[in-house]
Amino acid sequence: MSKLSEYVEISSFNENTSLVQKGNTVYVKKRIPSELSYIYKILFDNRHKNISDIIEIFEYEDITVVIEEYINGETLSDILSEQGEQTEAYTKKLIGQVCDGLIFLHKHNIIHRDINPNNIMITKDRTVKIIDFDISRSTKKNAASDTVVLGTVGYAAPEQFGFTQSGTRTDLYAVGVLANVMLTGKMPNEKLYGGKLGRVIKKATAIDASTRYRNIVEFKHIFTNEVDEHTAPIVKVLRCVPGFRTWTVWKILIAIAVYAIIIPEGILFLKWSMVSAKNFFIMLAGEIFLFAVPLTLMTNLNNAREKICGSNALVKAVVYSLISFSIGACIIASILEKVL
C-alpha cells in the first residue's frame, strides 16, 4: 500500500474532498466518517464498471481517507442543463446502466440512497459511473425506520424521511424519478411522462414501497426491454417471440390466444396445402392476412406499426388488422370449402 503523503493535493472542492495526483495520474481524495469505511471496503474488494473505483483506503482513529478514481466526464445534471429533455432511446440506455450499478450494490447489501443527476457521471466513452456513497448504508433487517433523514429533495423516497426503513426499493424510487426528469425535465408529481414508460415510472415511484417493483432487476427489464445476465433463461427465450418481447401483459395475452389457434391450424395447413401447389399458395396468402399481418401490427414487431400506420398508429393498426383478418378468413374459408 502507498503512503497517503504520496498523493499530492492539486485543488480542493470542499473541506472533505480534493483532487490529488500521484505520478501522472489524478485521483479524488475524500475524508469520510469511520463508520462508513465498511462500505468503501466492499467497493474496494468488489469492482463494477458502473461504480467509481476505490483505489486505496487509509484508516485513522476517527476518520477514514479514501482515494477514488477521477472520472473524466460530465455529471448527468450538467448534461440535462445543457440539452434539456432526452430521447426515450438514450434514457433507456442510461437508466439501464444505472440499474446495472445498483444491481451490483444491492447484491452486496449496499443501498446508495442518493441517486440523482449530480451523482451520475457520464465518461467520454458514454459509460455511466455512480459516485458519492457518503449516505449509503446496508439494510438492517430489524430496524423499523432510518435513524437519520438524508437524501436529495425530490429523489429521496418517502421512507427516507423516517417513516419506515429504507431498502433496495428506495433506490428504485430515485431511479424512477431520474427517468422521468430525463424524459420531461420535471418531477413525476409535476408532470408524469406518458405511455408505457410513464406507467412504469408511476409504479416505481409509488408512495408505498411495497407496491413498487420487487427490485431493480425487474424494473430494468420492463423499462428498457433488455435481456442480460440477470434474465432467467426461459424469459430470454420468450423475449424473442413476437408478443412477448416487451413483456406487456395485454400483448402476451393476445399472443397466447393467437398461438393457441395458429399452431394447430398450421399443422392442418401443411396437410391441406399438399393437395396442390395452387392450394399451397392460396393457403399461404390466407395465413399471412389472417395471422401474420395482425400479429406484426399488434405486437409492433420491429416497429412495423409506426412504419406502416404513421400517425395514430395504434388505432390504424387495429383497423388494418381487422381488415387483414377478414380477408384472410375469407381466403382460407374458400379453400377449405373445396378441400373438405
Short mmCIF file of C-alpha atoms in Angstrom, two decimals:
data_model
loop_
_atom_site.label_atom_id
_atom_site.label_comp_id
_atom_site.label_asym_id
_atom_site.label_seq_id
_atom_site.Cartn_x
_atom_site.Cartn_y
_atom_site.Cartn_z
CA MET A 1 0.00 0.00 0.00
CA SER A 2 1.14 3.52 -0.77
CA LYS A 3 1.54 6.25 1.81
CA LEU A 4 -1.10 8.96 1.92
CA SER A 5 1.68 11.56 1.63
CA GLU A 6 2.43 10.24 -1.89
CA TYR A 7 -0.85 11.77 -3.09
CA VAL A 8 -0.15 15.48 -3.71
CA GLU A 9 -3.14 17.82 -3.49
CA ILE A 10 -3.91 19.77 -6.68
CA SER A 11 -7.13 21.55 -5.78
CA SER A 12 -9.91 21.38 -3.22
CA PHE A 13 -13.65 21.01 -3.79
CA ASN A 14 -14.51 21.42 -0.12
CA GLU A 15 -13.02 20.63 3.27
CA ASN A 16 -13.54 16.89 2.78
CA THR A 17 -12.95 16.40 -0.96
CA SER A 18 -10.00 17.34 -3.14
CA LEU A 19 -8.15 16.41 -6.31
CA VAL A 20 -4.79 14.76 -5.75
CA GLN A 21 -2.05 13.47 -8.01
CA LYS A 22 0.32 10.53 -7.75
CA GLY A 23 2.82 10.30 -10.57
CA ASN A 24 0.95 11.26 -13.74
CA THR A 25 -2.45 10.09 -12.52
CA VAL A 26 -5.14 12.25 -10.93
CA TYR A 27 -7.43 10.89 -8.21
CA VAL A 28 -10.13 12.13 -5.83
CA LYS A 29 -9.34 12.15 -2.11
CA LYS A 30 -12.24 12.09 0.35
CA ARG A 31 -12.41 12.25 4.12
CA ILE A 32 -15.34 10.17 5.40
CA PRO A 33 -16.62 9.18 8.85
CA SER A 34 -15.04 5.93 10.02
CA GLU A 35 -18.47 4.29 10.36
CA LEU A 36 -18.78 4.39 6.57
CA SER A 37 -15.43 2.74 5.89
CA TYR A 38 -17.02 -0.73 5.63
CA ILE A 39 -18.95 0.35 2.51
CA TYR A 40 -15.80 1.58 0.81
CA LYS A 41 -14.01 -1.64 1.78
CA ILE A 42 -16.73 -3.63 -0.01
CA LEU A 43 -16.35 -1.42 -3.08
CA PHE A 44 -12.56 -1.77 -2.90
CA ASP A 45 -12.80 -5.57 -2.91
CA ASN A 46 -15.61 -5.76 -5.49
CA ARG A 47 -15.49 -3.56 -8.56
CA HIS A 48 -18.05 -2.85 -11.26
CA LYS A 49 -17.85 -0.84 -14.48
CA ASN A 50 -20.74 1.43 -13.42
CA ILE A 51 -19.34 2.22 -9.97
CA SER A 52 -16.41 4.58 -9.35
CA ASP A 53 -13.30 2.54 -8.41
CA ILE A 54 -11.87 2.79 -4.91
CA ILE A 55 -8.08 2.88 -5.23
CA GLU A 56 -6.91 2.94 -1.61
CA ILE A 57 -8.30 3.32 1.89
CA PHE A 58 -6.40 4.87 4.80
CA GLU A 59 -7.99 4.35 8.24
CA TYR A 60 -7.20 6.51 11.24
CA GLU A 61 -8.67 6.74 14.71
CA ASP A 62 -11.69 8.93 13.96
CA ILE A 63 -11.55 9.45 10.22
CA THR A 64 -11.05 7.44 7.05
CA VAL A 65 -9.40 8.79 3.90
CA VAL A 66 -10.44 7.24 0.60
CA ILE A 67 -8.66 7.57 -2.74
CA GLU A 68 -11.09 7.17 -5.66
CA GLU A 69 -10.62 7.18 -9.42
CA TYR A 70 -11.01 10.55 -11.08
CA ILE A 71 -13.77 10.25 -13.68
CA ASN A 72 -13.15 12.30 -16.80
CA GLY A 73 -16.63 13.23 -17.92
CA GLU A 74 -19.77 15.20 -17.10
CA THR A 75 -22.46 14.82 -14.50
CA LEU A 76 -25.92 13.97 -15.76
CA SER A 77 -27.01 17.22 -14.12
CA ASP A 78 -24.72 19.20 -16.45
CA ILE A 79 -25.96 17.28 -19.49
CA LEU A 80 -29.62 17.92 -18.62
CA SER A 81 -28.89 21.61 -18.01
CA GLU A 82 -27.26 21.92 -21.43
CA GLN A 83 -29.53 19.68 -23.50
CA GLY A 84 -32.85 19.52 -21.67
CA GLU A 85 -35.18 16.56 -22.18
CA GLN A 86 -33.67 13.34 -23.53
CA THR A 87 -34.99 10.81 -26.04
CA GLU A 88 -36.53 7.52 -24.95
CA ALA A 89 -33.67 5.59 -26.54
CA TYR A 90 -30.95 7.50 -24.67
CA THR A 91 -32.90 7.45 -21.42
CA LYS A 92 -33.35 3.68 -21.61
CA LYS A 93 -29.66 3.18 -22.31
CA LEU A 94 -28.50 5.41 -19.45
CA ILE A 95 -31.06 4.17 -16.94
CA GLY A 96 -30.10 0.61 -17.88
CA GLN A 97 -26.51 1.31 -16.84
CA VAL A 98 -27.62 2.99 -13.61
CA CYS A 99 -29.68 -0.12 -12.87
CA ASP A 100 -26.67 -2.37 -13.53
CA GLY A 101 -24.65 -0.40 -10.99
CA LEU A 102 -27.45 -0.60 -8.42
CA ILE A 103 -27.95 -4.32 -9.02
CA PHE A 104 -24.28 -4.74 -8.13
CA LEU A 105 -24.62 -2.58 -5.00
CA HIS A 106 -27.76 -4.35 -3.82
CA LYS A 107 -26.09 -7.72 -4.38
CA HIS A 108 -23.51 -6.58 -1.83
CA ASN A 109 -26.21 -5.31 0.55
CA ILE A 110 -25.49 -1.62 -0.13
CA ILE A 111 -28.24 0.97 -0.62
CA HIS A 112 -27.00 4.16 -2.26
CA ARG A 113 -29.86 6.38 -1.01
CA ASP A 114 -28.86 9.43 -3.07
CA ILE A 115 -29.33 8.60 -6.75
CA ASN A 116 -29.76 11.93 -8.55
CA PRO A 117 -28.25 13.68 -11.62
CA ASN A 118 -25.34 15.12 -9.60
CA ASN A 119 -24.22 11.63 -8.58
CA ILE A 120 -24.34 10.14 -12.07
CA MET A 121 -21.18 10.70 -14.13
CA ILE A 122 -21.00 10.05 -17.89
CA THR A 123 -17.50 9.31 -19.17
CA LYS A 124 -16.12 10.24 -22.59
CA ASP A 125 -16.97 6.75 -23.88
CA ARG A 126 -20.55 7.22 -22.53
CA THR A 127 -20.18 4.82 -19.63
CA VAL A 128 -22.28 5.60 -16.56
CA LYS A 129 -20.49 5.85 -13.21
CA ILE A 130 -22.40 6.10 -9.93
CA ILE A 131 -20.48 8.22 -7.42
CA ASP A 132 -20.79 9.54 -3.85
CA PHE A 133 -21.56 6.85 -1.28
CA ASP A 134 -21.43 9.20 1.70
CA ILE A 135 -25.01 8.48 2.82
CA SER A 136 -25.09 4.86 1.68
CA ARG A 137 -25.95 2.15 4.16
CA SER A 138 -26.55 -1.55 4.41
CA THR A 139 -30.01 -2.97 5.04
CA LYS A 140 -30.92 -3.63 8.66
CA LYS A 141 -33.47 -6.41 8.97
CA ASN A 142 -34.76 -5.46 12.41
CA ALA A 143 -34.81 -1.67 12.04
CA ALA A 144 -38.24 -0.03 11.90
CA SER A 145 -37.04 3.21 10.31
CA ASP A 146 -33.96 5.18 9.28
CA THR A 147 -32.26 6.93 12.17
CA VAL A 148 -31.05 9.85 10.03
CA VAL A 149 -33.10 11.69 7.40
CA LEU A 150 -30.88 12.11 4.33
CA GLY A 151 -31.20 12.33 0.55
CA THR A 152 -31.74 14.83 -2.25
CA VAL A 153 -35.12 16.56 -2.22
CA GLY A 154 -37.39 15.15 -4.92
CA TYR A 155 -35.31 12.00 -5.37
CA ALA A 156 -35.47 10.77 -1.77
CA ALA A 157 -38.16 8.13 -1.23
CA PRO A 158 -40.80 8.71 1.48
CA GLU A 159 -39.20 6.08 3.72
CA GLN A 160 -36.04 8.21 3.91
CA PHE A 161 -37.95 10.74 5.95
CA GLY A 162 -38.09 8.41 8.93
CA PHE A 163 -41.45 6.66 8.48
CA THR A 164 -40.01 3.23 7.65
CA GLN A 165 -36.61 1.73 6.96
CA SER A 166 -35.04 2.43 3.57
CA GLY A 167 -34.25 -0.61 1.42
CA THR A 168 -33.41 -1.53 -2.15
CA ARG A 169 -36.76 -0.12 -3.30
CA THR A 170 -35.55 3.26 -2.01
CA ASP A 171 -33.02 3.38 -4.84
CA LEU A 172 -35.73 2.15 -7.21
CA TYR A 173 -37.85 5.20 -6.32
CA ALA A 174 -34.95 7.54 -7.12
CA VAL A 175 -34.27 5.83 -10.46
CA GLY A 176 -37.93 6.25 -11.40
CA VAL A 177 -37.75 9.97 -10.61
CA LEU A 178 -34.47 10.22 -12.53
CA ALA A 179 -36.02 8.60 -15.62
CA ASN A 180 -38.98 10.98 -15.53
CA VAL A 181 -36.72 14.04 -15.18
CA MET A 182 -34.68 12.88 -18.18
CA LEU A 183 -37.81 12.45 -20.29
CA THR A 184 -39.82 15.51 -19.19
CA GLY A 185 -37.47 17.81 -17.29
CA LYS A 186 -39.85 17.62 -14.33
CA MET A 187 -40.56 15.54 -11.22
CA PRO A 188 -43.29 12.87 -11.58
CA ASN A 189 -45.67 14.81 -9.33
CA GLU A 190 -45.32 17.85 -11.64
CA LYS A 191 -45.53 16.08 -14.99
CA LEU A 192 -45.56 12.33 -15.49
CA TYR A 193 -44.23 11.01 -18.79
CA GLY A 194 -46.88 9.36 -20.96
CA GLY A 195 -47.29 5.91 -22.47
CA LYS A 196 -45.83 2.67 -21.20
CA LEU A 197 -42.70 4.30 -19.72
CA GLY A 198 -44.90 6.70 -17.77
CA ARG A 199 -46.81 3.78 -16.27
CA VAL A 200 -43.54 2.07 -15.35
CA ILE A 201 -42.26 5.26 -13.70
CA LYS A 202 -45.52 5.69 -11.80
CA LYS A 203 -45.23 2.20 -10.31
CA ALA A 204 -41.53 2.68 -9.49
CA THR A 205 -42.27 5.92 -7.61
CA ALA A 206 -45.29 4.73 -5.64
CA ILE A 207 -45.52 6.22 -2.14
CA ASP A 208 -45.93 2.76 -0.62
CA ALA A 209 -42.66 0.91 -1.22
CA SER A 210 -44.42 -2.47 -1.20
CA THR A 211 -46.35 -1.56 -4.37
CA ARG A 212 -43.24 -0.66 -6.37
CA TYR A 213 -41.41 -3.21 -8.49
CA ARG A 214 -39.85 -6.01 -6.46
CA ASN A 215 -36.31 -4.98 -7.29
CA ILE A 216 -34.08 -3.08 -9.72
CA VAL A 217 -33.72 -6.16 -11.95
CA GLU A 218 -37.47 -6.33 -12.61
CA PHE A 219 -37.67 -2.58 -13.19
CA LYS A 220 -34.75 -2.63 -15.65
CA HIS A 221 -36.23 -5.44 -17.74
CA ILE A 222 -39.59 -3.71 -18.03
CA PHE A 223 -38.24 -0.18 -18.56
CA THR A 224 -35.54 -1.00 -21.12
CA ASN A 225 -36.97 -4.16 -22.73
CA GLU A 226 -33.46 -5.60 -22.49
CA VAL A 227 -32.28 -9.05 -21.52
CA ASP A 228 -28.90 -9.61 -19.90
CA GLU A 229 -27.06 -11.88 -17.49
CA HIS A 230 -29.69 -11.18 -14.84
CA THR A 231 -32.52 -12.52 -17.02
CA ALA A 232 -33.84 -16.04 -16.42
CA PRO A 233 -33.16 -18.39 -19.40
CA ILE A 234 -36.86 -19.04 -20.07
CA VAL A 235 -37.52 -15.29 -20.14
CA LYS A 236 -34.65 -14.79 -22.62
CA VAL A 237 -36.25 -17.33 -24.95
CA LEU A 238 -39.75 -15.87 -24.62
CA ARG A 239 -38.50 -12.30 -25.18
CA CYS A 240 -37.51 -13.37 -28.71
CA VAL A 241 -41.09 -14.42 -29.53
CA PRO A 242 -43.44 -11.78 -31.05
CA GLY A 243 -45.97 -10.80 -28.40
CA PHE A 244 -43.57 -11.50 -25.52
CA ARG A 245 -40.73 -9.16 -26.48
CA THR A 246 -41.87 -6.14 -24.46
CA TRP A 247 -43.26 -8.25 -21.60
CA THR A 248 -46.50 -6.26 -21.72
CA VAL A 249 -49.43 -8.19 -20.21
CA TRP A 250 -52.08 -7.40 -22.87
CA LYS A 251 -49.68 -8.27 -25.69
CA ILE A 252 -48.78 -11.56 -24.02
CA LEU A 253 -52.47 -12.49 -23.63
CA ILE A 254 -53.18 -11.70 -27.28
CA ALA A 255 -50.12 -13.69 -28.37
CA ILE A 256 -51.15 -16.73 -26.32
CA ALA A 257 -54.66 -16.64 -27.84
CA VAL A 258 -53.28 -16.30 -31.37
CA TYR A 259 -50.68 -19.04 -30.95
CA ALA A 260 -53.35 -21.36 -29.50
CA ILE A 261 -55.16 -21.02 -32.83
CA ILE A 262 -52.29 -20.72 -35.26
CA ILE A 263 -50.20 -23.71 -34.15
CA PRO A 264 -52.86 -26.44 -34.62
CA GLU A 265 -54.19 -24.57 -37.66
CA GLY A 266 -50.67 -24.50 -39.08
CA ILE A 267 -50.45 -28.29 -38.81
CA LEU A 268 -53.69 -28.61 -40.76
CA PHE A 269 -52.36 -26.04 -43.24
CA LEU A 270 -49.44 -28.31 -44.12
CA LYS A 271 -51.82 -31.20 -44.67
CA TRP A 272 -54.30 -29.25 -46.79
CA SER A 273 -51.66 -27.41 -48.83
CA MET A 274 -50.25 -30.73 -50.04
CA VAL A 275 -53.36 -31.25 -52.18
CA SER A 276 -51.90 -28.98 -54.90
CA ALA A 277 -49.37 -26.17 -55.44
CA LYS A 278 -52.25 -23.77 -56.06
CA ASN A 279 -53.82 -24.62 -52.71
CA PHE A 280 -50.45 -24.11 -51.03
CA PHE A 281 -50.03 -20.52 -52.25
CA ILE A 282 -53.67 -19.63 -51.61
CA MET A 283 -53.43 -21.01 -48.08
CA LEU A 284 -50.12 -19.17 -47.56
CA ALA A 285 -51.74 -15.88 -48.59
CA GLY A 286 -54.64 -16.61 -46.26
CA GLU A 287 -52.26 -17.31 -43.36
CA ILE A 288 -50.40 -14.06 -43.95
CA PHE A 289 -53.59 -11.97 -43.97
CA LEU A 290 -55.22 -13.92 -41.14
CA PHE A 291 -52.32 -14.10 -38.67
CA ALA A 292 -49.00 -12.61 -39.83
CA VAL A 293 -50.22 -9.08 -40.59
CA PRO A 294 -52.38 -8.62 -37.43
CA LEU A 295 -49.72 -10.18 -35.20
CA THR A 296 -46.99 -7.97 -36.67
CA LEU A 297 -49.06 -4.80 -36.28
CA MET A 298 -50.49 -5.51 -32.83
CA THR A 299 -47.15 -6.60 -31.31
CA ASN A 300 -45.32 -3.84 -33.21
CA LEU A 301 -42.67 -6.24 -34.48
CA ASN A 302 -39.55 -4.24 -35.47
CA ASN A 303 -41.58 -1.02 -35.09
CA ALA A 304 -43.80 -2.11 -38.01
CA ARG A 305 -46.78 -0.27 -36.56
CA GLU A 306 -45.14 3.17 -36.86
CA LYS A 307 -43.64 2.37 -40.27
CA ILE A 308 -46.93 1.20 -41.79
CA CYS A 309 -49.52 3.23 -39.92
CA GLY A 310 -47.76 6.55 -39.27
CA SER A 311 -49.77 8.92 -37.04
CA ASN A 312 -52.47 7.47 -34.74
CA ALA A 313 -50.56 4.22 -35.17
CA LEU A 314 -52.44 2.09 -32.64
CA VAL A 315 -55.93 3.00 -33.92
CA LYS A 316 -54.92 2.40 -37.54
CA ALA A 317 -53.16 -0.83 -36.57
CA VAL A 318 -56.40 -2.18 -35.07
CA VAL A 319 -58.38 -1.22 -38.19
CA TYR A 320 -55.79 -2.65 -40.59
CA SER A 321 -55.56 -5.83 -38.50
CA LEU A 322 -59.33 -6.37 -38.62
CA ILE A 323 -59.41 -5.82 -42.38
CA SER A 324 -56.47 -8.16 -42.91
CA PHE A 325 -58.01 -10.79 -40.62
CA SER A 326 -61.30 -10.64 -42.54
CA ILE A 327 -59.54 -11.04 -45.90
CA GLY A 328 -57.52 -13.96 -44.59
CA ALA A 329 -60.59 -15.65 -43.14
CA CYS A 330 -62.40 -15.37 -46.50
CA ILE A 331 -59.43 -16.82 -48.41
CA ILE A 332 -59.00 -19.78 -46.08
CA ALA A 333 -62.75 -20.42 -45.92
CA SER A 334 -62.89 -20.60 -49.72
CA ILE A 335 -60.05 -23.11 -49.98
CA LEU A 336 -61.35 -25.22 -47.10
CA GLU A 337 -64.71 -25.40 -48.80
CA LYS A 338 -63.00 -27.06 -51.78
CA VAL A 339 -60.69 -29.32 -49.79
CA LEU A 340 -63.10 -30.60 -47.14
#
